[in-house]
Coordinates of C-alpha atoms and ligand atoms in Angstrom, one line a residue:
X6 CA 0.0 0.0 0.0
X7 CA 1.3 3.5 -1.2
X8 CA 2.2 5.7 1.6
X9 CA -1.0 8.0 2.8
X10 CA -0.5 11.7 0.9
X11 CA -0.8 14.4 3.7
X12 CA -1.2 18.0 3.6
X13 CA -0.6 20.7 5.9
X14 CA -2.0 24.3 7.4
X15 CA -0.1 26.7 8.8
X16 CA -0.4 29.9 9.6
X17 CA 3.4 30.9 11.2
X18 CA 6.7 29.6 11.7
X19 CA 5.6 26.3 10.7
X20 CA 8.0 24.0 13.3
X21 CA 5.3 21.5 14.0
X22 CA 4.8 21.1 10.0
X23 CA 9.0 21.0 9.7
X24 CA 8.8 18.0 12.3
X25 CA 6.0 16.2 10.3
X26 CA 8.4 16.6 6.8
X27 CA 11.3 16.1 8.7
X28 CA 9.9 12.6 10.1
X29 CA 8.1 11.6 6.8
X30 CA 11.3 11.6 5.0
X31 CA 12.0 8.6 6.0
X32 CA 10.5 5.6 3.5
X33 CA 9.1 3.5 6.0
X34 CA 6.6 6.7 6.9
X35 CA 3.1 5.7 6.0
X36 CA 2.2 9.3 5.3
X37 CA 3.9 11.7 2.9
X38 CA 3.8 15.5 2.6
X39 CA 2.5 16.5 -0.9
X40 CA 1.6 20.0 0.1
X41 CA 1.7 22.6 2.5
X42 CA -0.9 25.7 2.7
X43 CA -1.1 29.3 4.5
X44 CA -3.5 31.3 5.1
X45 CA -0.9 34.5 5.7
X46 CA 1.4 35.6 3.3
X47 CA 4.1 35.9 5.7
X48 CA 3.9 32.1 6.9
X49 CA 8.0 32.0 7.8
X50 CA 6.8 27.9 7.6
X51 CA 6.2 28.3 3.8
X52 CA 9.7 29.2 3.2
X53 CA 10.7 26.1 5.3
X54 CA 8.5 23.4 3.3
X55 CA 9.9 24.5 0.3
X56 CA 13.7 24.3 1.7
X57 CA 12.5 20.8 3.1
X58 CA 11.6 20.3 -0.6
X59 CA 7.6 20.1 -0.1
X60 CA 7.3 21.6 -4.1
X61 CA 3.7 22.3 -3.8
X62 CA 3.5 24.9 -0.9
X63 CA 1.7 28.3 -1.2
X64 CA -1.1 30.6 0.0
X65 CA -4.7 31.0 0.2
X66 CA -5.3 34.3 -0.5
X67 CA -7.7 35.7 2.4
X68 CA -9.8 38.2 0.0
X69 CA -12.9 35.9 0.1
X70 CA -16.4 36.9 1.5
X71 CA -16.6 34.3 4.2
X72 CA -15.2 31.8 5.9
X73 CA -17.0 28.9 3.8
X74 CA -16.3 30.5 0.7
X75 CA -12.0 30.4 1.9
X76 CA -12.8 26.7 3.3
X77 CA -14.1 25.9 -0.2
X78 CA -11.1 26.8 -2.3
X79 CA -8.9 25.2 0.8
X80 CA -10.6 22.0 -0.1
X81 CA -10.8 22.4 -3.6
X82 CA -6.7 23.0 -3.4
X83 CA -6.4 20.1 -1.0
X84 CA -8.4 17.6 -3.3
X85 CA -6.5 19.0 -6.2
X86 CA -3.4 17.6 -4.6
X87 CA -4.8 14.4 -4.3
X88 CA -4.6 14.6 -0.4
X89 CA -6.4 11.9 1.9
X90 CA -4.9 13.3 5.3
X91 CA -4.7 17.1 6.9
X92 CA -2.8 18.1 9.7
X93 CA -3.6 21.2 11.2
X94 CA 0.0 22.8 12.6
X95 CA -0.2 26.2 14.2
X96 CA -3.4 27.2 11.8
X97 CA -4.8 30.4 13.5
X98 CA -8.1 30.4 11.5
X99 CA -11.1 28.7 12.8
X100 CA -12.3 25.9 9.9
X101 CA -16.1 26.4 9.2
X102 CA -18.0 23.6 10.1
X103 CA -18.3 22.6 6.3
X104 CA -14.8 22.2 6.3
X105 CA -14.5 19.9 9.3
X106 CA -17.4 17.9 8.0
X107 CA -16.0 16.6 4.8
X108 CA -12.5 16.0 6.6
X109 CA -14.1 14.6 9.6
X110 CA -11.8 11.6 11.1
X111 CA -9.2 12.6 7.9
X112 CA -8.4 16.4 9.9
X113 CA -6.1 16.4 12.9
X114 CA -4.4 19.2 15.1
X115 CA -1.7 19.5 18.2
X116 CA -2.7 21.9 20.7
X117 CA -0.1 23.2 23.2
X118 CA -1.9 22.2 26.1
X119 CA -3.5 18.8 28.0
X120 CA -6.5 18.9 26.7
X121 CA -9.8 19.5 27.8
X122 CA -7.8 21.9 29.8
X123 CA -6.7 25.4 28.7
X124 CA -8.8 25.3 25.0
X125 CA -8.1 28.3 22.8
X126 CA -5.1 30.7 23.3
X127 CA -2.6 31.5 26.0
X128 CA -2.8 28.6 27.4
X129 CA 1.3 28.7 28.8
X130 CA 0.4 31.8 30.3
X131 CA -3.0 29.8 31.9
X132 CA -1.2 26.9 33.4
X133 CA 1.4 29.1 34.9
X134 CA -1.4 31.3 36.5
X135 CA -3.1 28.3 37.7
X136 CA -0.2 26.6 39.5
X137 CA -0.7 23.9 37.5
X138 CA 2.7 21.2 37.8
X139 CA 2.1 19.1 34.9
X140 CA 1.0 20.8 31.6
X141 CA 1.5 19.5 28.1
X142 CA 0.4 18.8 24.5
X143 CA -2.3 17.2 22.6
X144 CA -3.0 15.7 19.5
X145 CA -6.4 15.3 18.4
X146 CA -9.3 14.5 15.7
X147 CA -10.6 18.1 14.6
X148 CA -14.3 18.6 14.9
X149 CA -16.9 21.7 14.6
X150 CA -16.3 22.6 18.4
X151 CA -12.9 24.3 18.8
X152 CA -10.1 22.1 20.4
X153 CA -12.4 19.8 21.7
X154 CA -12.3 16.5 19.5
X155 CA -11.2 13.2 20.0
X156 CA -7.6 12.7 21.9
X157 CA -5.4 10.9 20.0
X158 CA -2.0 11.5 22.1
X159 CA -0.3 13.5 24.8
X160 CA 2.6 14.5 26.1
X161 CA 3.7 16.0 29.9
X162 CA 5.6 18.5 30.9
X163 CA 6.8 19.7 34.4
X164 CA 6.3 23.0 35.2
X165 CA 9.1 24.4 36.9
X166 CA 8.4 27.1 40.2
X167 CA 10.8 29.4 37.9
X168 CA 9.4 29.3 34.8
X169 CA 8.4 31.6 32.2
X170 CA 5.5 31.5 29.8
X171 CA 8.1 31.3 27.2
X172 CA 10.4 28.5 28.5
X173 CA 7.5 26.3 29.4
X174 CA 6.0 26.7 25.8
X175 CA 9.6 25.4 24.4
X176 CA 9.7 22.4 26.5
X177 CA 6.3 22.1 25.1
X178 CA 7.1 22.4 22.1
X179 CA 10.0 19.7 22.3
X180 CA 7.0 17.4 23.1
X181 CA 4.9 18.3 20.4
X182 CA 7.5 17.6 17.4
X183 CA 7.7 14.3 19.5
X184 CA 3.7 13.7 19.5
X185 CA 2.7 15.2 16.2
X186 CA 4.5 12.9 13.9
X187 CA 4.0 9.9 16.4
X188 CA 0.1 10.9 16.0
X189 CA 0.3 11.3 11.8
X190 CA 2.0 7.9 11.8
X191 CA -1.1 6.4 13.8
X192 CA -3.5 7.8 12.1
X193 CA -1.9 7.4 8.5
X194 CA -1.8 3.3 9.2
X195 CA -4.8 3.3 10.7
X196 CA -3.8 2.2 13.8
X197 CA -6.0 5.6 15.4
X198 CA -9.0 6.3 13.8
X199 CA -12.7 8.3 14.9
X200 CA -15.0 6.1 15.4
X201 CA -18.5 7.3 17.0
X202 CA -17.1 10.0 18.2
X203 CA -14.1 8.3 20.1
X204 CA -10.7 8.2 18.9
X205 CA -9.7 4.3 18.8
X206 CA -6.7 3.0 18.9
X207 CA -5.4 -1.2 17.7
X208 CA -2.3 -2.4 19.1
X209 CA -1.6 0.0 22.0
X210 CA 0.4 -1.8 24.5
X211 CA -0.8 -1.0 28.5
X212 CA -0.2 2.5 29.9
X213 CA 3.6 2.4 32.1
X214 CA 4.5 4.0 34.5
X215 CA 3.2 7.9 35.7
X216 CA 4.6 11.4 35.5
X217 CA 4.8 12.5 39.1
X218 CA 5.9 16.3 39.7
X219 CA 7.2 17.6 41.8
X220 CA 9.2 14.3 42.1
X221 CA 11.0 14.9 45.6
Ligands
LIG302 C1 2.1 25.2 18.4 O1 2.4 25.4 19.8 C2 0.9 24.4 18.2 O2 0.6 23.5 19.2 C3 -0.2 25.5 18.2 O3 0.4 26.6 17.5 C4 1.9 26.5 17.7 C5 2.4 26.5 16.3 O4 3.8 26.4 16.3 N1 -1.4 25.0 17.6 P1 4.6 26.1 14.9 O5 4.0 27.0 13.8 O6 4.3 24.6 14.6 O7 6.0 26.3 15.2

């Protein structure tokens, strides 16, 4: 069986997407990146697919009416390219719920938090507030509701008493180049999949071990 042809959406410095080329490089992959698309002309990440050699990388311009009418040529350019897979990686526009309905179970995205906690923005800054000690990433199943679809994977952190909003969101981010290609590999080979709303997993070996912190 060919290997699964994946595109991605980014909106910024694209290092999630870099991690998911970077990783699919490899043969043995089950998914490929055929494409990469922004929605912002000054996507630093666009310039970094194409150095990675992803040929087929551009923009959406945003000079449409509405958000369906955007989501349409998105999925028109997506189909175009023959694509079977999206991952969502650092997109900062909010898919209409057309969109997410004709990629539903075929759309993922990381969030930089453990989800159901800290949906939406800021959410370093939140878990630093909140005294939280563990913090983390998430991959999951996009649906209409934002961040709030089926978990696929996570990662922990430890938040240190000295840190800042912007050194917890690069140990983070360490994490999520770790999960996010982990996650496309699973879903690519089938091995995660939406199924009734649940995100089901074959295979999966049992749970070891547990993040403890502080761990005095
Ligand atoms: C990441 O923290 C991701 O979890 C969030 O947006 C950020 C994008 O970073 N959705 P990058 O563009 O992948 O470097």
């Amino acid at each position: 069986m060919g290997r699964v042809r994946t595109g991605v959406l980014i909106s910024g410095r694209g290092s999630n997407m870099s991690a998911l080329i970077e990783a699919a490089k490899n043969d043995a992959f089950p998914a490929e990146i055929v494409v990469v698309l922004a929605n912002n002309i000054d996507a630093p990440g666009l310039n970094a697919a194409r150095e990675a050699g992803v040929k087929n990388a551009g923009i959406i311009s945003s000079s449409f009416p509405d958000r369906q009418s955007f989501d349409r040529v998105l999925d028109e350019s997506l189909r175009t390219a023959n694509v079977s897979l999206v991952c969502l990686a650092g997109y900062m526009q909010i898919l209409s719920p057309w969109f997410v309905g004709r990629w539903l179970g075929k759309l993922i995205n990381i969030h930089p938090s453990l989800l159901p906690a800290y949906r939406g923005l800021h959410t370093h800054r939140k878990a630093i507030a909140d005294g939280a000690r563990i913090h983390g990433c998430t991959t999951h199943f996009v649906t209409p509701e934002l961040d709030a679809g089926p978990i696929i994977m996570q990662a922990a952190v430890a938040v240190a008493p000295s840190d800042t909003e912007a050194s917890l969101a690069a140990r983070v981010l360490e994490q999520e180049h770790v999960i996010y290609p982990r996650t496309l590999a699973l879903v690519a080979s089938g091995l995660a999949r939406l199924k009734d709303g649940r995100c089901v997993l074959d295979g999966m070996g049992e749970p070891r071990g547990s993040i403890i912190s502080p761990s005095i």
